[in-house]
PDB file of C-alpha atoms and ligand atoms in Angstrom:
ATOM      1  CA  UNK A   1      75.358  76.837  64.746  1.00 98.00           C
ATOM      2  CA  UNK A   2      73.356  75.914  62.219  1.00 98.00           C
ATOM      3  CA  UNK A   3      75.235  77.794  59.057  1.00 98.00           C
ATOM      4  CA  UNK A   4      73.463  77.508  55.557  1.00 98.00           C
ATOM      5  CA  UNK A   5      76.079  76.821  52.670  1.00 98.00           C
ATOM      6  CA  UNK A   6      74.705  78.706  49.961  1.00 98.00           C
ATOM      7  CA  UNK A   7      75.830  76.874  47.027  1.00 98.00           C
ATOM      8  CA  UNK A   8      76.543  73.824  49.347  1.00 98.00           C
ATOM      9  CA  UNK A   9      76.700  70.748  46.683  1.00 98.00           C
ATOM     10  CA  UNK A  10      79.980  72.628  44.650  1.00 97.00           C
ATOM     11  CA  UNK A  11      83.702  71.914  44.595  1.00 96.00           C
ATOM     12  CA  UNK A  12      84.364  74.182  47.117  1.00 98.00           C
ATOM     13  CA  UNK A  13      80.297  74.393  48.660  1.00 98.00           C
ATOM     14  CA  UNK A  14      80.737  70.113  49.416  1.00 98.00           C
ATOM     15  CA  UNK A  15      83.980  70.349  51.608  1.00 98.00           C
ATOM     16  CA  UNK A  16      81.909  74.257  53.529  1.00 98.00           C
ATOM     17  CA  UNK A  17      79.621  71.292  54.286  1.00 98.00           C
ATOM     18  CA  UNK A  18      81.193  67.821  54.648  1.00 98.00           C
ATOM     19  CA  UNK A  19      83.570  70.138  57.742  1.00 98.00           C
ATOM     20  CA  UNK A  20      80.938  72.375  59.425  1.00 98.00           C
ATOM     21  CA  UNK A  21      79.333  68.771  59.507  1.00 98.00           C
ATOM     22  CA  UNK A  22      82.450  67.400  61.102  1.00 98.00           C
ATOM     23  CA  UNK A  23      82.085  70.114  62.922  1.00 98.00           C
ATOM     24  CA  UNK A  24      78.558  69.105  64.550  1.00 98.00           C
ATOM     25  CA  UNK A  25      76.848  72.224  63.452  1.00 98.00           C
ATOM     26  CA  UNK A  26      73.713  72.167  61.553  1.00 98.00           C
ATOM     27  CA  UNK A  27      73.947  72.610  58.108  1.00 98.00           C
ATOM     28  CA  UNK A  28      71.201  73.862  55.842  1.00 98.00           C
ATOM     29  CA  UNK A  29      72.071  73.226  51.450  1.00 98.00           C
ATOM     30  CA  UNK A  30      71.274  76.245  49.963  1.00 98.00           C
ATOM     31  CA  UNK A  31      71.128  74.434  45.631  1.00 98.00           C
ATOM     32  CA  UNK A  32      68.655  74.987  42.644  1.00 98.00           C
ATOM     33  CA  UNK A  33      69.285  70.947  43.067  1.00 97.00           C
ATOM     34  CA  UNK A  34      67.319  71.487  47.111  1.00 97.00           C
ATOM     35  CA  UNK A  35      65.071  73.723  45.784  1.00 97.00           C
ATOM     36  CA  UNK A  36      66.667  76.855  46.494  1.00 98.00           C
ATOM     37  CA  UNK A  37      67.040  79.238  43.319  1.00 98.00           C
ATOM     38  CA  UNK A  38      68.758  82.609  44.991  1.00 98.00           C
ATOM     39  CA  UNK A  39      68.435  83.717  41.605  1.00 98.00           C
ATOM     40  CA  UNK A  40      64.174  84.360  41.156  1.00 98.00           C
ATOM     41  CA  UNK A  41      64.965  83.485  45.190  1.00 97.00           C
ATOM     42  CA  UNK A  42      62.472  80.413  45.764  1.00 97.00           C
ATOM     43  CA  UNK A  43      62.466  78.535  48.810  1.00 97.00           C
ATOM     44  CA  UNK A  44      64.936  81.466  50.382  1.00 97.00           C
ATOM     45  CA  UNK A  45      62.837  82.591  52.692  1.00 95.00           C
ATOM     46  CA  UNK A  46      61.882  79.279  53.986  1.00 96.00           C
ATOM     47  CA  UNK A  47      65.845  77.960  53.700  1.00 97.00           C
ATOM     48  CA  UNK A  48      67.195  79.956  56.372  1.00 98.00           C
ATOM     49  CA  UNK A  49      64.978  80.259  59.619  1.00 95.00           C
ATOM     50  CA  UNK A  50      66.438  80.101  62.487  1.00 97.00           C
ATOM     51  CA  UNK A  51      70.340  79.868  60.758  1.00 98.00           C
ATOM     52  CA  UNK A  52      73.422  81.628  62.686  1.00 98.00           C
ATOM     53  CA  UNK A  53      75.424  81.939  59.594  1.00 98.00           C
ATOM     54  CA  UNK A  54      75.167  82.237  56.342  1.00 99.00           C
ATOM     55  CA  UNK A  55      78.816  81.139  53.531  1.00 99.00           C
ATOM     56  CA  UNK A  56      77.482  82.748  50.528  1.00 99.00           C
ATOM     57  CA  UNK A  57      79.452  80.154  47.718  1.00 98.00           C
ATOM     58  CA  UNK A  58      77.773  79.791  44.795  1.00 98.00           C
ATOM     59  CA  UNK A  59      78.843  80.602  41.491  1.00 98.00           C
ATOM     60  CA  UNK A  60      78.262  81.034  37.158  1.00 98.00           C
ATOM     61  CA  UNK A  61      79.782  80.300  34.895  1.00 95.00           C
ATOM     62  CA  UNK A  62      81.029  82.821  33.061  1.00 94.00           C
ATOM     63  CA  UNK A  63      83.372  85.083  31.434  1.00 89.00           C
ATOM     64  CA  UNK A  64      81.337  87.121  30.525  1.00 94.00           C
ATOM     65  CA  UNK A  65      80.674  90.418  33.419  1.00 95.00           C
ATOM     66  CA  UNK A  66      76.949  91.392  32.184  1.00 98.00           C
ATOM     67  CA  UNK A  67      76.467  87.800  33.135  1.00 98.00           C
ATOM     68  CA  UNK A  68      78.698  87.617  36.244  1.00 98.00           C
ATOM     69  CA  UNK A  69      77.158  90.739  37.624  1.00 98.00           C
ATOM     70  CA  UNK A  70      73.525  90.480  36.628  1.00 98.00           C
ATOM     71  CA  UNK A  71      73.827  86.328  38.980  1.00 98.00           C
ATOM     72  CA  UNK A  72      76.172  87.654  42.124  1.00 98.00           C
ATOM     73  CA  UNK A  73      73.767  90.620  42.478  1.00 98.00           C
ATOM     74  CA  UNK A  74      70.589  88.537  42.271  1.00 98.00           C
ATOM     75  CA  UNK A  75      72.072  85.757  44.922  1.00 98.00           C
ATOM     76  CA  UNK A  76      73.345  87.422  46.842  1.00 98.00           C
ATOM     77  CA  UNK A  77      69.772  90.600  47.460  1.00 98.00           C
ATOM     78  CA  UNK A  78      68.484  87.539  47.652  1.00 98.00           C
ATOM     79  CA  UNK A  79      70.486  86.297  50.850  1.00 98.00           C
ATOM     80  CA  UNK A  80      70.842  89.173  52.485  1.00 98.00           C
ATOM     81  CA  UNK A  81      67.591  89.460  51.636  1.00 98.00           C
ATOM     82  CA  UNK A  82      66.019  86.630  53.155  1.00 98.00           C
ATOM     83  CA  UNK A  83      69.393  87.392  56.352  1.00 98.00           C
ATOM     84  CA  UNK A  84      67.670  90.486  57.018  1.00 98.00           C
ATOM     85  CA  UNK A  85      63.726  88.970  57.769  1.00 97.00           C
ATOM     86  CA  UNK A  86      64.852  86.141  59.307  1.00 98.00           C
ATOM     87  CA  UNK A  87      67.144  87.678  61.507  1.00 98.00           C
ATOM     88  CA  UNK A  88      70.505  85.543  60.454  1.00 98.00           C
ATOM     89  CA  UNK A  89      73.748  87.634  61.891  1.00 98.00           C
ATOM     90  CA  UNK A  90      76.912  86.378  60.041  1.00 98.00           C
ATOM     91  CA  UNK A  91      77.265  86.544  56.071  1.00 99.00           C
ATOM     92  CA  UNK A  92      80.361  84.743  54.574  1.00 99.00           C
ATOM     93  CA  UNK A  93      80.952  86.030  50.846  1.00 99.00           C
ATOM     94  CA  UNK A  94      84.466  83.915  48.979  1.00 99.00           C
ATOM     95  CA  UNK A  95      85.146  86.165  46.920  1.00 98.00           C
ATOM     96  CA  UNK A  96      89.083  85.975  44.440  1.00 98.00           C
ATOM     97  CA  UNK A  97      92.708  87.577  44.888  1.00 98.00           C
ATOM     98  CA  UNK A  98      93.639  90.156  42.961  1.00 96.00           C
ATOM     99  CA  UNK A  99      90.257  90.826  41.528  1.00 95.00           C
ATOM    100  CA  UNK A 100      90.740  94.385  41.843  1.00 93.00           C
ATOM    101  CA  UNK A 101      93.078  93.956  39.203  1.00 91.00           C
ATOM    102  CA  UNK A 102      91.216  94.016  36.410  1.00 88.00           C
ATOM    103  CA  UNK A 103      87.141  94.656  37.699  1.00 91.00           C
ATOM    104  CA  UNK A 104      85.857  92.469  33.996  1.00 92.00           C
ATOM    105  CA  UNK A 105      84.605  89.447  33.037  1.00 92.00           C
ATOM    106  CA  UNK A 106      83.466  86.906  36.135  1.00 93.00           C
ATOM    107  CA  UNK A 107      85.383  89.430  38.461  1.00 94.00           C
ATOM    108  CA  UNK A 108      83.032  92.481  37.425  1.00 96.00           C
ATOM    109  CA  UNK A 109      80.731  90.340  39.223  1.00 98.00           C
ATOM    110  CA  UNK A 110      82.768  89.394  42.330  1.00 98.00           C
ATOM    111  CA  UNK A 111      83.446  92.539  42.395  1.00 98.00           C
ATOM    112  CA  UNK A 112      79.641  93.793  42.389  1.00 98.00           C
ATOM    113  CA  UNK A 113      79.112  91.544  45.719  1.00 98.00           C
ATOM    114  CA  UNK A 114      81.697  92.222  47.564  1.00 98.00           C
ATOM    115  CA  UNK A 115      80.729  95.558  46.591  1.00 98.00           C
ATOM    116  CA  UNK A 116      76.037  94.540  47.814  1.00 98.00           C
ATOM    117  CA  UNK A 117      77.450  92.537  50.687  1.00 98.00           C
ATOM    118  CA  UNK A 118      80.305  95.482  52.516  1.00 98.00           C
ATOM    119  CA  UNK A 119      77.610  98.070  51.691  1.00 98.00           C
ATOM    120  CA  UNK A 120      74.249  95.622  53.572  1.00 97.00           C
ATOM    121  CA  UNK A 121      72.547  95.504  56.896  1.00 98.00           C
ATOM    122  CA  UNK A 122      74.033  91.335  57.983  1.00 98.00           C
ATOM    123  CA  UNK A 123      77.219  91.492  59.694  1.00 98.00           C
ATOM    124  CA  UNK A 124      79.762  90.508  57.084  1.00 99.00           C
ATOM    125  CA  UNK A 125      82.963  88.489  56.842  1.00 99.00           C
ATOM    126  CA  UNK A 126      84.575  89.293  52.851  1.00 99.00           C
ATOM    127  CA  UNK A 127      87.723  85.672  52.241  1.00 98.00           C
ATOM    128  CA  UNK A 128      89.319  86.383  49.449  1.00 98.00           C
ATOM    129  CA  UNK A 129      90.984  83.031  47.964  1.00 98.00           C
ATOM    130  CA  UNK A 130      93.504  82.549  44.492  1.00 98.00           C
ATOM    131  CA  UNK A 131      92.604  79.586  42.050  1.00 98.00           C
ATOM    132  CA  UNK A 132      91.555  75.937  43.892  1.00 98.00           C
ATOM    133  CA  UNK A 133      93.708  73.419  42.772  1.00 98.00           C
ATOM    134  CA  UNK A 134      89.939  72.071  42.026  1.00 97.00           C
ATOM    135  CA  UNK A 135      90.227  74.546  38.915  1.00 97.00           C
ATOM    136  CA  UNK A 136      92.601  73.252  36.963  1.00 98.00           C
ATOM    137  CA  UNK A 137      90.060  69.863  36.296  1.00 96.00           C
ATOM    138  CA  UNK A 138      87.371  72.829  35.753  1.00 95.00           C
ATOM    139  CA  UNK A 139      89.154  74.320  33.631  1.00 96.00           C
ATOM    140  CA  UNK A 140      89.822  71.213  31.092  1.00 96.00           C
ATOM    141  CA  UNK A 141      85.418  70.583  31.459  1.00 94.00           C
ATOM    142  CA  UNK A 142      85.621  74.332  30.087  1.00 93.00           C
ATOM    143  CA  UNK A 143      88.166  75.622  28.672  1.00 93.00           C
ATOM    144  CA  UNK A 144      87.523  74.197  24.572  1.00 93.00           C
ATOM    145  CA  UNK A 145      87.629  75.199  20.926  1.00 91.00           C
ATOM    146  CA  UNK A 146      85.596  72.410  19.337  1.00 91.00           C
ATOM    147  CA  UNK A 147      86.663  69.374  20.482  1.00 89.00           C
ATOM    148  CA  UNK A 148      90.201  70.886  21.830  1.00 92.00           C
ATOM    149  CA  UNK A 149      91.169  71.801  25.121  1.00 96.00           C
ATOM    150  CA  UNK A 150      92.966  74.392  25.427  1.00 97.00           C
ATOM    151  CA  UNK A 151      95.015  75.726  28.761  1.00 97.00           C
ATOM    152  CA  UNK A 152      94.771  79.621  29.369  1.00 96.00           C
ATOM    153  CA  UNK A 153      98.444  81.070  30.766  1.00 97.00           C
ATOM    154  CA  UNK A 154      98.181  81.953  33.888  1.00 97.00           C
ATOM    155  CA  UNK A 155      99.867  82.284  36.753  1.00 98.00           C
ATOM    156  CA  UNK A 156      98.445  81.254  40.255  1.00 98.00           C
ATOM    157  CA  UNK A 157      99.068  79.944  44.077  1.00 98.00           C
ATOM    158  CA  UNK A 158      96.085  77.784  43.898  1.00 98.00           C
ATOM    159  CA  UNK A 159      95.308  76.518  47.062  1.00 98.00           C
ATOM    160  CA  UNK A 160      92.807  73.080  48.434  1.00 98.00           C
ATOM    161  CA  UNK A 161      89.359  73.753  47.857  1.00 98.00           C
ATOM    162  CA  UNK A 162      89.145  71.895  51.659  1.00 98.00           C
ATOM    163  CA  UNK A 163      91.381  74.265  52.778  1.00 98.00           C
ATOM    164  CA  UNK A 164      89.073  77.013  52.769  1.00 98.00           C
ATOM    165  CA  UNK A 165      85.340  74.560  52.905  1.00 98.00           C
ATOM    166  CA  UNK A 166      88.369  74.684  56.240  1.00 98.00           C
ATOM    167  CA  UNK A 167      89.098  77.978  56.395  1.00 98.00           C
ATOM    168  CA  UNK A 168      84.900  80.179  55.225  1.00 99.00           C
ATOM    169  CA  UNK A 169      83.634  77.513  58.540  1.00 99.00           C
ATOM    170  CA  UNK A 170      86.899  78.414  61.047  1.00 98.00           C
ATOM    171  CA  UNK A 171      85.336  81.983  60.128  1.00 98.00           C
ATOM    172  CA  UNK A 172      82.079  81.074  60.287  1.00 98.00           C
ATOM    173  CA  UNK A 173      82.408  80.244  64.023  1.00 98.00           C
ATOM    174  CA  UNK A 174      85.278  83.626  64.981  1.00 98.00           C
ATOM    175  CA  UNK A 175      81.955  85.574  64.341  1.00 98.00           C
ATOM    176  CA  UNK A 176      81.659  88.304  61.133  1.00 98.00           C
ATOM    177  CA  UNK A 177      85.408  89.590  60.450  1.00 98.00           C
ATOM    178  CA  UNK A 178      85.127  91.812  57.431  1.00 98.00           C
ATOM    179  CA  UNK A 179      87.859  91.837  55.862  1.00 98.00           C
ATOM    180  CA  UNK A 180      89.458  88.315  56.353  1.00 98.00           C
ATOM    181  CA  UNK A 181      93.144  87.649  55.511  1.00 98.00           C
ATOM    182  CA  UNK A 182      93.576  86.505  52.030  1.00 98.00           C
ATOM    183  CA  UNK A 183      94.518  82.979  52.155  1.00 98.00           C
ATOM    184  CA  UNK A 184      96.708  81.154  49.204  1.00 98.00           C
ATOM    185  CA  UNK A 185      98.185  77.978  48.619  1.00 98.00           C
ATOM    186  CA  UNK A 186     101.635  76.724  49.821  1.00 98.00           C
ATOM    187  CA  UNK A 187     103.584  78.301  45.945  1.00 98.00           C
ATOM    188  CA  UNK A 188     103.366  79.361  42.819  1.00 98.00           C
ATOM    189  CA  UNK A 189     101.993  77.305  39.108  1.00 98.00           C
ATOM    190  CA  UNK A 190     101.507  77.323  35.835  1.00 98.00           C
ATOM    191  CA  UNK A 191      98.019  77.308  34.966  1.00 98.00           C
ATOM    192  CA  UNK A 192      99.209  74.801  31.957  1.00 98.00           C
ATOM    193  CA  UNK A 193     100.747  72.448  33.393  1.00 98.00           C
ATOM    194  CA  UNK A 194      97.784  71.972  36.002  1.00 98.00           C
ATOM    195  CA  UNK A 195      95.758  71.357  33.613  1.00 98.00           C
ATOM    196  CA  UNK A 196      98.524  68.555  32.236  1.00 97.00           C
ATOM    197  CA  UNK A 197      98.122  67.135  35.134  1.00 97.00           C
ATOM    198  CA  UNK A 198      94.667  67.064  35.280  1.00 97.00           C
ATOM    199  CA  UNK A 199      94.269  65.936  32.011  1.00 96.00           C
ATOM    200  CA  UNK A 200      96.992  63.371  32.249  1.00 96.00           C
ATOM    201  CA  UNK A 201      95.531  62.401  35.718  1.00 95.00           C
ATOM    202  CA  UNK A 202      92.265  60.945  33.450  1.00 95.00           C
ATOM    203  CA  UNK A 203      94.425  59.409  31.292  1.00 94.00           C
ATOM    204  CA  UNK A 204      93.767  62.044  27.743  1.00 92.00           C
ATOM    205  CA  UNK A 205      97.547  61.638  25.817  1.00 89.00           C
ATOM    206  CA  UNK A 206      96.475  64.775  23.942  1.00 90.00           C
ATOM    207  CA  UNK A 207      98.140  68.026  23.707  1.00 91.00           C
ATOM    208  CA  UNK A 208      96.815  70.580  25.279  1.00 96.00           C
ATOM    209  CA  UNK A 209      97.806  73.533  24.031  1.00 96.00           C
ATOM    210  CA  UNK A 210      98.713  77.282  25.815  1.00 97.00           C
ATOM    211  CA  UNK A 211      96.592  80.461  25.152  1.00 96.00           C
ATOM    212  CA  UNK A 212      97.533  84.326  26.675  1.00 95.00           C
ATOM    213  CA  UNK A 213      93.007  85.007  27.317  1.00 90.00           C
ATOM    214  CA  UNK A 214      92.322  88.104  25.581  1.00 87.00           C
ATOM    215  CA  UNK A 215      92.009  91.501  27.257  1.00 86.00           C
ATOM    216  CA  UNK A 216      93.000  92.567  30.941  1.00 86.00           C
ATOM    217  CA  UNK A 217      91.248  90.038  32.363  1.00 85.00           C
ATOM    218  CA  UNK A 218      94.111  87.544  30.048  1.00 90.00           C
ATOM    219  CA  UNK A 219      97.008  90.230  30.384  1.00 91.00           C
ATOM    220  CA  UNK A 220      96.520  89.899  34.872  1.00 92.00           C
ATOM    221  CA  UNK A 221      96.224  86.270  35.067  1.00 93.00           C
ATOM    222  CA  UNK A 222     100.092  86.240  33.130  1.00 96.00           C
ATOM    223  CA  UNK A 223     101.287  89.266  34.448  1.00 95.00           C
ATOM    224  CA  UNK A 224     101.041  88.013  38.112  1.00 96.00           C
ATOM    225  CA  UNK A 225      98.274  90.767  39.795  1.00 95.00           C
ATOM    226  CA  UNK A 226      96.026  86.945  40.416  1.00 96.00           C
ATOM    227  CA  UNK A 227      99.263  85.862  43.144  1.00 98.00           C
ATOM    228  CA  UNK A 228      98.583  86.199  46.576  1.00 98.00           C
ATOM    229  CA  UNK A 229     100.170  89.653  49.028  1.00 97.00           C
ATOM    230  CA  UNK A 230     102.913  89.266  51.597  1.00 96.00           C
ATOM    231  CA  UNK A 231     100.097  89.530  54.256  1.00 96.00           C
ATOM    232  CA  UNK A 232      98.472  85.918  53.020  1.00 98.00           C
ATOM    233  CA  UNK A 233      97.688  83.323  54.457  1.00 98.00           C
ATOM    234  CA  UNK A 234      98.512  80.384  52.391  1.00 98.00           C
ATOM    235  CA  UNK A 235      97.672  76.624  53.218  1.00 98.00           C
ATOM    236  CA  UNK A 236     100.256  73.040  53.441  1.00 98.00           C
ATOM    237  CA  UNK A 237      98.730  71.014  50.386  1.00 98.00           C
ATOM    238  CA  UNK A 238     100.271  71.593  47.205  1.00 98.00           C
ATOM    239  CA  UNK A 239      99.162  70.981  43.683  1.00 98.00           C
ATOM    240  CA  UNK A 240     101.327  68.004  43.638  1.00 98.00           C
ATOM    241  CA  UNK A 241     100.018  66.489  46.514  1.00 98.00           C
ATOM    242  CA  UNK A 242      96.860  67.688  45.649  1.00 98.00           C
ATOM    243  CA  UNK A 243      96.927  65.775  41.622  1.00 97.00           C
ATOM    244  CA  UNK A 244      98.680  62.407  43.373  1.00 96.00           C
ATOM    245  CA  UNK A 245      95.839  62.274  45.419  1.00 96.00           C
ATOM    246  CA  UNK A 246      93.608  63.356  42.411  1.00 95.00           C
ATOM    247  CA  UNK A 247      94.662  61.401  40.037  1.00 93.00           C
ATOM    248  CA  UNK A 248      94.020  57.555  42.039  1.00 90.00           C
ATOM    249  CA  UNK A 249      91.278  58.994  42.371  1.00 87.00           C
ATOM    250  CA  UNK A 250      89.625  61.117  38.892  1.00 79.00           C
ATOM    251  CA  UNK A 251      87.519  58.393  36.325  1.00 75.00           C
ATOM    252  CA  UNK A 252      89.201  58.845  32.571  1.00 76.00           C
ATOM    253  CA  UNK A 253      87.671  61.920  30.789  1.00 75.00           C
ATOM    254  CA  UNK A 254      87.531  63.046  27.274  1.00 71.00           C
TER     255      UNK A 254
HETATM  256  N1  NAP B   1      87.142  77.667  41.454  1.00 64.01           N
HETATM  257  C1  NAP B   1      87.894  78.922  41.848  1.00 64.01           C
HETATM  258  O1  NAP B   1      88.795  78.239  41.888  1.00 64.01           O
HETATM  259  C2  NAP B   1      88.002  78.929  43.187  1.00 64.01           C
HETATM  260  C3  NAP B   1      88.891  80.659  43.505  1.00 64.01           C
HETATM  261  C4  NAP B   1      88.358  81.522  44.461  1.00 64.01           C
HETATM  262  C5  NAP B   1      86.937  82.092  44.995  1.00 64.01           C
HETATM  263  N2  NAP B   1      86.404  80.559  44.382  1.00 64.01           N
HETATM  264  C6  NAP B   1      84.473  81.513  44.144  1.00 64.01           C
HETATM  265  O2  NAP B   1      84.566  81.050  45.463  1.00 64.01           O
HETATM  266  C7  NAP B   1      82.032  80.240  45.005  1.00 64.01           C
HETATM  267  C8  NAP B   1      82.290  78.716  44.075  1.00 64.01           C
HETATM  268  O3  NAP B   1      82.922  78.493  43.824  1.00 64.01           O
HETATM  269  P1  NAP B   1      83.272  77.481  42.893  1.00 64.01           P
HETATM  270  O4  NAP B   1      84.027  77.159  41.703  1.00 64.01           O
HETATM  271  O5  NAP B   1      82.876  75.664  44.246  1.00 64.01           O
HETATM  272  O6  NAP B   1      81.474  76.955  42.586  1.00 64.01           O
HETATM  273  P2  NAP B   1      80.617  75.239  41.635  1.00 64.01           P
HETATM  274  O7  NAP B   1      82.025  74.426  41.771  1.00 64.01           O
HETATM  275  O8  NAP B   1      80.712  76.325  40.161  1.00 64.01           O
HETATM  276  O9  NAP B   1      79.390  75.029  41.559  1.00 64.01           O
HETATM  277  C9  NAP B   1      78.503  76.841  41.809  1.00 64.01           C
HETATM  278  C10 NAP B   1      77.418  76.329  42.815  1.00 64.01           C
HETATM  279  O10 NAP B   1      76.422  77.208  42.683  1.00 64.01           O
HETATM  280  C11 NAP B   1      74.660  76.849  42.777  1.00 64.01           C
HETATM  281  N3  NAP B   1      74.152  77.810  42.527  1.00 64.01           N
HETATM  282  C12 NAP B   1      74.542  78.378  40.730  1.00 64.01           C
HETATM  283  N4  NAP B   1      73.265  79.283  40.579  1.00 64.01           N
HETATM  284  C13 NAP B   1      72.044  79.062  41.422  1.00 64.01           C
HETATM  285  C14 NAP B   1      70.637  79.564  42.087  1.00 64.01           C
HETATM  286  N5  NAP B   1      70.571  80.456  41.030  1.00 64.01           N
HETATM  287  N6  NAP B   1      70.359  79.368  42.838  1.00 64.01           N
HETATM  288  C15 NAP B   1      71.222  78.114  43.871  1.00 64.01           C
HETATM  289  N7  NAP B   1      73.091  78.176  43.395  1.00 64.01           N
HETATM  290  C16 NAP B   1      73.169  78.277  42.649  1.00 64.01           C
HETATM  291  C17 NAP B   1      75.097  75.214  42.140  1.00 64.01           C
HETATM  292  O11 NAP B   1      74.557  74.392  43.074  1.00 64.01           O
HETATM  293  P3  NAP B   1      72.778  74.602  41.916  1.00 64.01           P
HETATM  294  O12 NAP B   1      73.225  73.927  40.449  1.00 64.01           O
HETATM  295  O13 NAP B   1      72.406  72.910  42.204  1.00 64.01           O
HETATM  296  O14 NAP B   1      72.100  75.213  42.059  1.00 64.01           O
HETATM  297  C18 NAP B   1      76.603  74.851  42.283  1.00 64.01           C
HETATM  298  O15 NAP B   1      75.998  74.250  43.582  1.00 64.01           O
HETATM  299  C19 NAP B   1      82.555  81.145  43.596  1.00 64.01           C
HETATM  300  O16 NAP B   1      82.178  81.869  43.841  1.00 64.01           O
HETATM  301  C20 NAP B   1      83.538  81.815  43.072  1.00 64.01           C
HETATM  302  O17 NAP B   1      83.302  83.273  42.082  1.00 64.01           O
HETATM  303  C21 NAP B   1      86.324  79.955  43.114  1.00 64.01           C
END
């Protein structure tokens, strides 16, 4: 198959590209760094020539609902419009487990994305996954008060981005299936301890305080609303196993 990976340079996107190539597919990467801007639409139509399936793993770094919604609506509309013109037969979007429980902040954009995909004319699959193991490192890099790192209090059942990527490629190979079963990691973790773990792996000895995020989405993070239900499929690599591998390769960073 010819598979386009929107966001194919990102945290999970890199693994989607590698997995699809390993499985023998022809892969096109859509990202601003490859000349395709899915917010403005520049380059999108040409990139989808003879593509069979699009896997959308783009993202924006924001906690603001308006910004998140503007991004996911623009990128999804660009993709769906270009797919319809190019005759792409399958749109696959990656979303997040439990977001209905707090439809605000970043999650507002993810729900808007899901609605557009479900209402669109291109046959679709939506996979909701929990936070990636790699999310701990994203939080370590981004959650700062001045020069100090902080860790949001959150109950999560994280999964390796590599396992999410493998499932996305399997879904592309299987054809449109609408809402796929949710995907989560093997066990519940504390995001605070995960962030402290990557900090130590990166050579930091600073104390990282646990902070409760404000508002309904902060509450949803703490009260378990973002944990998977009993029907979720579970991956196999634990956070501890991932961290051991990460620790042997992560460059030091403050
Ligand atoms: N992180 C998690 O724990 C997690 C958990 C569950 C689901 N998800 C979902 O998984 C998806 C990917 O998340 P991630 O953490 O892997 O993202 P990420 O590492 O932040 O990567 C984002 C990707 O989007 C691309 N991108 C951003 N703006 C773009 C634009 N205007 N046009 C084209 N490409 C653009 C980036 O490439 P350029 O910068 O080169 O444009 C990059 O490849 C998101 O939809 C997220 O909601 C994430």
